[in-house]
Amino acid sequence: MIRKAIHDDVDKILLITKSCAAFMISQNIFQWNEFYPNALAFKSDIDRGECYVLEVKNKIIGCITISTNMDEEYIPIAWLTPNGNNIYIHRLAVHPDYQSKSYAQQLLTFAENYAKTNAYTSIRLDTFSQNKRNQTFYKRRGYKKLGDIYFPKQSEHPFHCYELVL
């Protein structure tokens, strides 16, 4: 079941993202760290009604943020569609114990259906350039790689931007 997150979920969400960060670091993927993602980001997502959690047997195992807010880092990207009627995916995570079981697919399908139902033009997101698994995940779903942005507090390596035109 996928539902909107509430403030009481933040600690469980952080447990998931910290577990994901540790798992990625063990594979030499330094995408997330002690600065990101953090409780403030998730609390803001929840306040805006943009954070969703995936529950399996009443346990939160994943999360996704579906936002209409375009981060300023995205401004230089030559997007395929005009700005203004797009959604942005952030902080998609599935606890490592539940990965490779199609739960990330479920979360992204939920976001794609949400975008279609609400007549958005496209879905935009970024993923770490050193995370080949994520890049393959998005490419297989039809997302087009468009350019790179940087988040210096997270990594010296770029993040690839992708867009799916609906």
mmCIF file of C-alpha atoms in Angstrom:
data_model
loop_
_atom_site.group_PDB
_atom_site.id
_atom_site.type_symbol
_atom_site.label_atom_id
_atom_site.label_comp_id
_atom_site.label_asym_id
_atom_site.label_seq_id
_atom_site.Cartn_x
_atom_site.Cartn_y
_atom_site.Cartn_z
ATOM 1 C CA MET A 1 0.000 0.000 0.000
ATOM 2 C CA ILE A 2 1.250 3.482 -0.882
ATOM 3 C CA ARG A 3 -0.049 6.391 1.185
ATOM 4 C CA LYS A 4 0.842 9.969 2.036
ATOM 5 C CA ALA A 5 3.460 10.179 4.738
ATOM 6 C CA ILE A 6 2.745 11.825 8.088
ATOM 7 C CA HIS A 7 5.176 13.403 10.547
ATOM 8 C CA ASP A 8 5.149 10.273 12.709
ATOM 9 C CA ASP A 9 6.731 8.429 9.741
ATOM 10 C CA VAL A 10 9.880 10.567 9.563
ATOM 11 C CA ASP A 11 12.034 8.392 11.851
ATOM 12 C CA LYS A 12 11.076 5.267 9.885
ATOM 13 C CA ILE A 13 11.793 7.038 6.586
ATOM 14 C CA LEU A 14 15.198 8.140 7.879
ATOM 15 C CA LEU A 15 15.971 4.563 8.913
ATOM 16 C CA ILE A 16 15.290 3.517 5.315
ATOM 17 C CA THR A 17 17.394 6.264 3.745
ATOM 18 C CA LYS A 18 20.275 5.767 6.189
ATOM 19 C CA SER A 19 20.197 2.013 5.447
ATOM 20 C CA CYS A 20 20.215 2.799 1.723
ATOM 21 C CA ALA A 21 23.122 5.211 2.182
ATOM 22 C CA ALA A 22 25.152 2.593 4.086
ATOM 23 C CA PHE A 23 24.353 -0.027 1.438
ATOM 24 C CA MET A 24 25.417 2.298 -1.392
ATOM 25 C CA ILE A 25 28.600 3.296 0.431
ATOM 26 C CA SER A 26 29.444 -0.403 0.807
ATOM 27 C CA GLN A 27 29.326 -0.523 -3.008
ATOM 28 C CA ASN A 28 31.465 2.630 -3.374
ATOM 29 C CA ILE A 29 28.469 4.734 -4.373
ATOM 30 C CA PHE A 30 28.661 7.946 -2.370
ATOM 31 C CA GLN A 31 25.267 9.347 -3.321
ATOM 32 C CA TRP A 32 23.813 10.021 0.123
ATOM 33 C CA ASN A 33 25.666 11.043 3.280
ATOM 34 C CA GLU A 34 25.167 12.549 6.747
ATOM 35 C CA PHE A 35 23.804 15.778 5.200
ATOM 36 C CA TYR A 36 21.296 14.315 2.755
ATOM 37 C CA PRO A 37 18.615 13.198 2.900
ATOM 38 C CA ASN A 38 17.696 14.614 6.284
ATOM 39 C CA ALA A 39 14.688 15.000 8.558
ATOM 40 C CA LEU A 40 14.102 18.622 7.517
ATOM 41 C CA ALA A 41 13.750 17.607 3.843
ATOM 42 C CA PHE A 42 11.184 14.928 4.685
ATOM 43 C CA LYS A 43 9.284 17.163 7.117
ATOM 44 C CA SER A 44 9.028 19.827 4.403
ATOM 45 C CA ASP A 45 7.893 17.202 1.879
ATOM 46 C CA ILE A 46 5.209 16.035 4.318
ATOM 47 C CA ASP A 47 4.076 19.601 5.061
ATOM 48 C CA ARG A 48 3.551 20.110 1.304
ATOM 49 C CA GLY A 49 1.742 16.751 0.961
ATOM 50 C CA GLU A 50 4.422 15.457 -1.417
ATOM 51 C CA CYS A 51 5.964 12.541 0.487
ATOM 52 C CA TYR A 52 4.564 9.032 0.125
ATOM 53 C CA VAL A 53 5.498 5.792 1.840
ATOM 54 C CA LEU A 54 5.191 2.194 0.738
ATOM 55 C CA GLU A 55 3.969 -0.214 3.412
ATOM 56 C CA VAL A 56 4.230 -3.984 3.292
ATOM 57 C CA LYS A 57 2.533 -5.880 6.115
ATOM 58 C CA ASN A 58 2.108 -2.597 8.037
ATOM 59 C CA LYS A 59 5.848 -1.840 7.824
ATOM 60 C CA ILE A 60 7.211 1.176 5.940
ATOM 61 C CA ILE A 61 9.821 -0.132 3.503
ATOM 62 C CA GLY A 62 10.070 2.660 0.932
ATOM 63 C CA CYS A 63 9.401 6.292 0.157
ATOM 64 C CA ILE A 64 9.134 8.753 -2.700
ATOM 65 C CA THR A 65 8.643 12.501 -2.983
ATOM 66 C CA ILE A 66 6.456 13.728 -5.842
ATOM 67 C CA SER A 67 6.887 17.489 -6.110
ATOM 68 C CA THR A 68 5.789 20.283 -8.423
ATOM 69 C CA ASN A 69 8.658 22.483 -7.229
ATOM 70 C CA MET A 70 11.589 22.838 -9.630
ATOM 71 C CA ASP A 71 14.886 23.132 -7.738
ATOM 72 C CA GLU A 72 17.120 25.950 -8.957
ATOM 73 C CA GLU A 73 19.844 23.417 -9.804
ATOM 74 C CA TYR A 74 17.569 22.208 -12.620
ATOM 75 C CA ILE A 75 17.360 25.613 -14.359
ATOM 76 C CA PRO A 76 20.335 25.091 -16.746
ATOM 77 C CA ILE A 77 19.008 21.757 -18.070
ATOM 78 C CA ALA A 78 17.527 21.753 -21.590
ATOM 79 C CA TRP A 79 14.334 19.890 -20.710
ATOM 80 C CA LEU A 80 12.208 18.228 -23.385
ATOM 81 C CA THR A 81 9.032 20.011 -22.267
ATOM 82 C CA PRO A 82 8.346 23.591 -21.111
ATOM 83 C CA ASN A 83 8.634 24.343 -17.416
ATOM 84 C CA GLY A 84 5.475 24.758 -15.367
ATOM 85 C CA ASN A 85 3.445 21.559 -15.691
ATOM 86 C CA ASN A 86 5.948 18.970 -14.532
ATOM 87 C CA ILE A 87 6.508 16.841 -11.489
ATOM 88 C CA TYR A 88 9.866 16.124 -9.893
ATOM 89 C CA ILE A 89 10.795 12.875 -8.200
ATOM 90 C CA HIS A 90 13.086 13.072 -5.188
ATOM 91 C CA ARG A 91 14.277 10.743 -2.451
ATOM 92 C CA LEU A 92 13.008 7.480 -3.948
ATOM 93 C CA ALA A 93 14.234 4.763 -1.586
ATOM 94 C CA VAL A 94 13.523 1.151 -0.713
ATOM 95 C CA HIS A 95 15.143 -0.448 2.323
ATOM 96 C CA PRO A 96 18.019 -2.728 1.178
ATOM 97 C CA ASP A 97 16.308 -5.762 2.733
ATOM 98 C CA TYR A 98 13.433 -5.261 0.273
ATOM 99 C CA GLN A 99 15.354 -4.264 -2.862
ATOM 100 C CA SER A 100 15.192 -6.326 -6.074
ATOM 101 C CA LYS A 101 11.554 -7.194 -5.348
ATOM 102 C CA SER A 102 9.957 -4.575 -7.663
ATOM 103 C CA TYR A 103 9.079 -2.164 -4.843
ATOM 104 C CA ALA A 104 10.956 0.731 -6.491
ATOM 105 C CA GLN A 105 9.014 -0.075 -9.667
ATOM 106 C CA GLN A 106 5.773 0.175 -7.662
ATOM 107 C CA LEU A 107 6.741 3.563 -6.238
ATOM 108 C CA LEU A 108 7.714 4.963 -9.627
ATOM 109 C CA THR A 109 4.593 3.532 -11.285
ATOM 110 C CA PHE A 110 2.558 5.245 -8.561
ATOM 111 C CA ALA A 111 4.281 8.572 -9.380
ATOM 112 C CA GLU A 112 3.797 8.086 -13.117
ATOM 113 C CA ASN A 113 0.101 7.291 -12.667
ATOM 114 C CA TYR A 114 -0.266 10.305 -10.386
ATOM 115 C CA ALA A 115 1.312 12.505 -13.074
ATOM 116 C CA LYS A 116 -0.926 11.120 -15.827
ATOM 117 C CA THR A 117 -4.097 11.355 -13.731
ATOM 118 C CA ASN A 118 -3.320 14.991 -12.926
ATOM 119 C CA ALA A 119 -2.415 15.871 -16.558
ATOM 120 C CA TYR A 120 1.229 16.753 -15.998
ATOM 121 C CA THR A 121 3.400 17.079 -19.117
ATOM 122 C CA SER A 122 6.404 15.188 -17.829
ATOM 123 C CA ILE A 123 8.271 13.661 -14.919
ATOM 124 C CA ARG A 124 11.752 14.931 -14.116
ATOM 125 C CA LEU A 125 14.371 13.563 -11.760
ATOM 126 C CA ASP A 126 18.074 13.210 -11.170
ATOM 127 C CA THR A 127 20.232 10.292 -10.179
ATOM 128 C CA PHE A 128 23.855 9.983 -9.179
ATOM 129 C CA SER A 129 26.302 9.486 -12.047
ATOM 130 C CA GLN A 130 28.104 6.751 -10.100
ATOM 131 C CA ASN A 131 24.900 4.776 -9.492
ATOM 132 C CA LYS A 132 24.701 2.667 -12.653
ATOM 133 C CA ARG A 133 21.841 0.564 -11.269
ATOM 134 C CA ASN A 134 19.592 3.624 -10.954
ATOM 135 C CA GLN A 135 20.550 4.861 -14.412
ATOM 136 C CA THR A 136 19.560 1.517 -15.919
ATOM 137 C CA PHE A 137 16.319 1.533 -13.898
ATOM 138 C CA TYR A 138 15.236 4.898 -15.331
ATOM 139 C CA LYS A 139 16.402 4.241 -18.898
ATOM 140 C CA ARG A 140 14.426 0.978 -19.016
ATOM 141 C CA ARG A 141 11.305 2.916 -18.064
ATOM 142 C CA GLY A 142 11.786 5.358 -20.951
ATOM 143 C CA TYR A 143 13.389 8.288 -19.150
ATOM 144 C CA LYS A 144 15.775 10.325 -21.335
ATOM 145 C CA LYS A 145 19.102 11.532 -19.945
ATOM 146 C CA LEU A 146 19.459 15.263 -20.628
ATOM 147 C CA GLY A 147 22.362 16.750 -18.699
ATOM 148 C CA ASP A 148 24.238 16.998 -15.439
ATOM 149 C CA ILE A 149 23.904 19.013 -12.256
ATOM 150 C CA TYR A 150 26.026 19.139 -9.094
ATOM 151 C CA PHE A 151 25.263 18.970 -5.395
ATOM 152 C CA PRO A 152 28.642 19.763 -3.772
ATOM 153 C CA LYS A 153 27.479 18.811 -0.252
ATOM 154 C CA GLN A 154 26.724 15.319 -1.540
ATOM 155 C CA SER A 155 29.506 14.587 -4.024
ATOM 156 C CA GLU A 156 32.091 15.980 -6.402
ATOM 157 C CA HIS A 157 30.541 13.755 -9.090
ATOM 158 C CA PRO A 158 27.591 14.961 -11.171
ATOM 159 C CA PHE A 159 23.988 13.879 -11.007
ATOM 160 C CA HIS A 160 22.335 13.009 -14.325
ATOM 161 C CA CYS A 161 18.969 14.613 -15.063
ATOM 162 C CA TYR A 162 16.231 12.565 -16.726
ATOM 163 C CA GLU A 163 12.795 13.334 -18.102
ATOM 164 C CA LEU A 164 9.858 11.174 -19.140
ATOM 165 C CA VAL A 165 7.406 12.919 -21.458
ATOM 166 C CA LEU A 166 3.856 11.764 -20.754
#
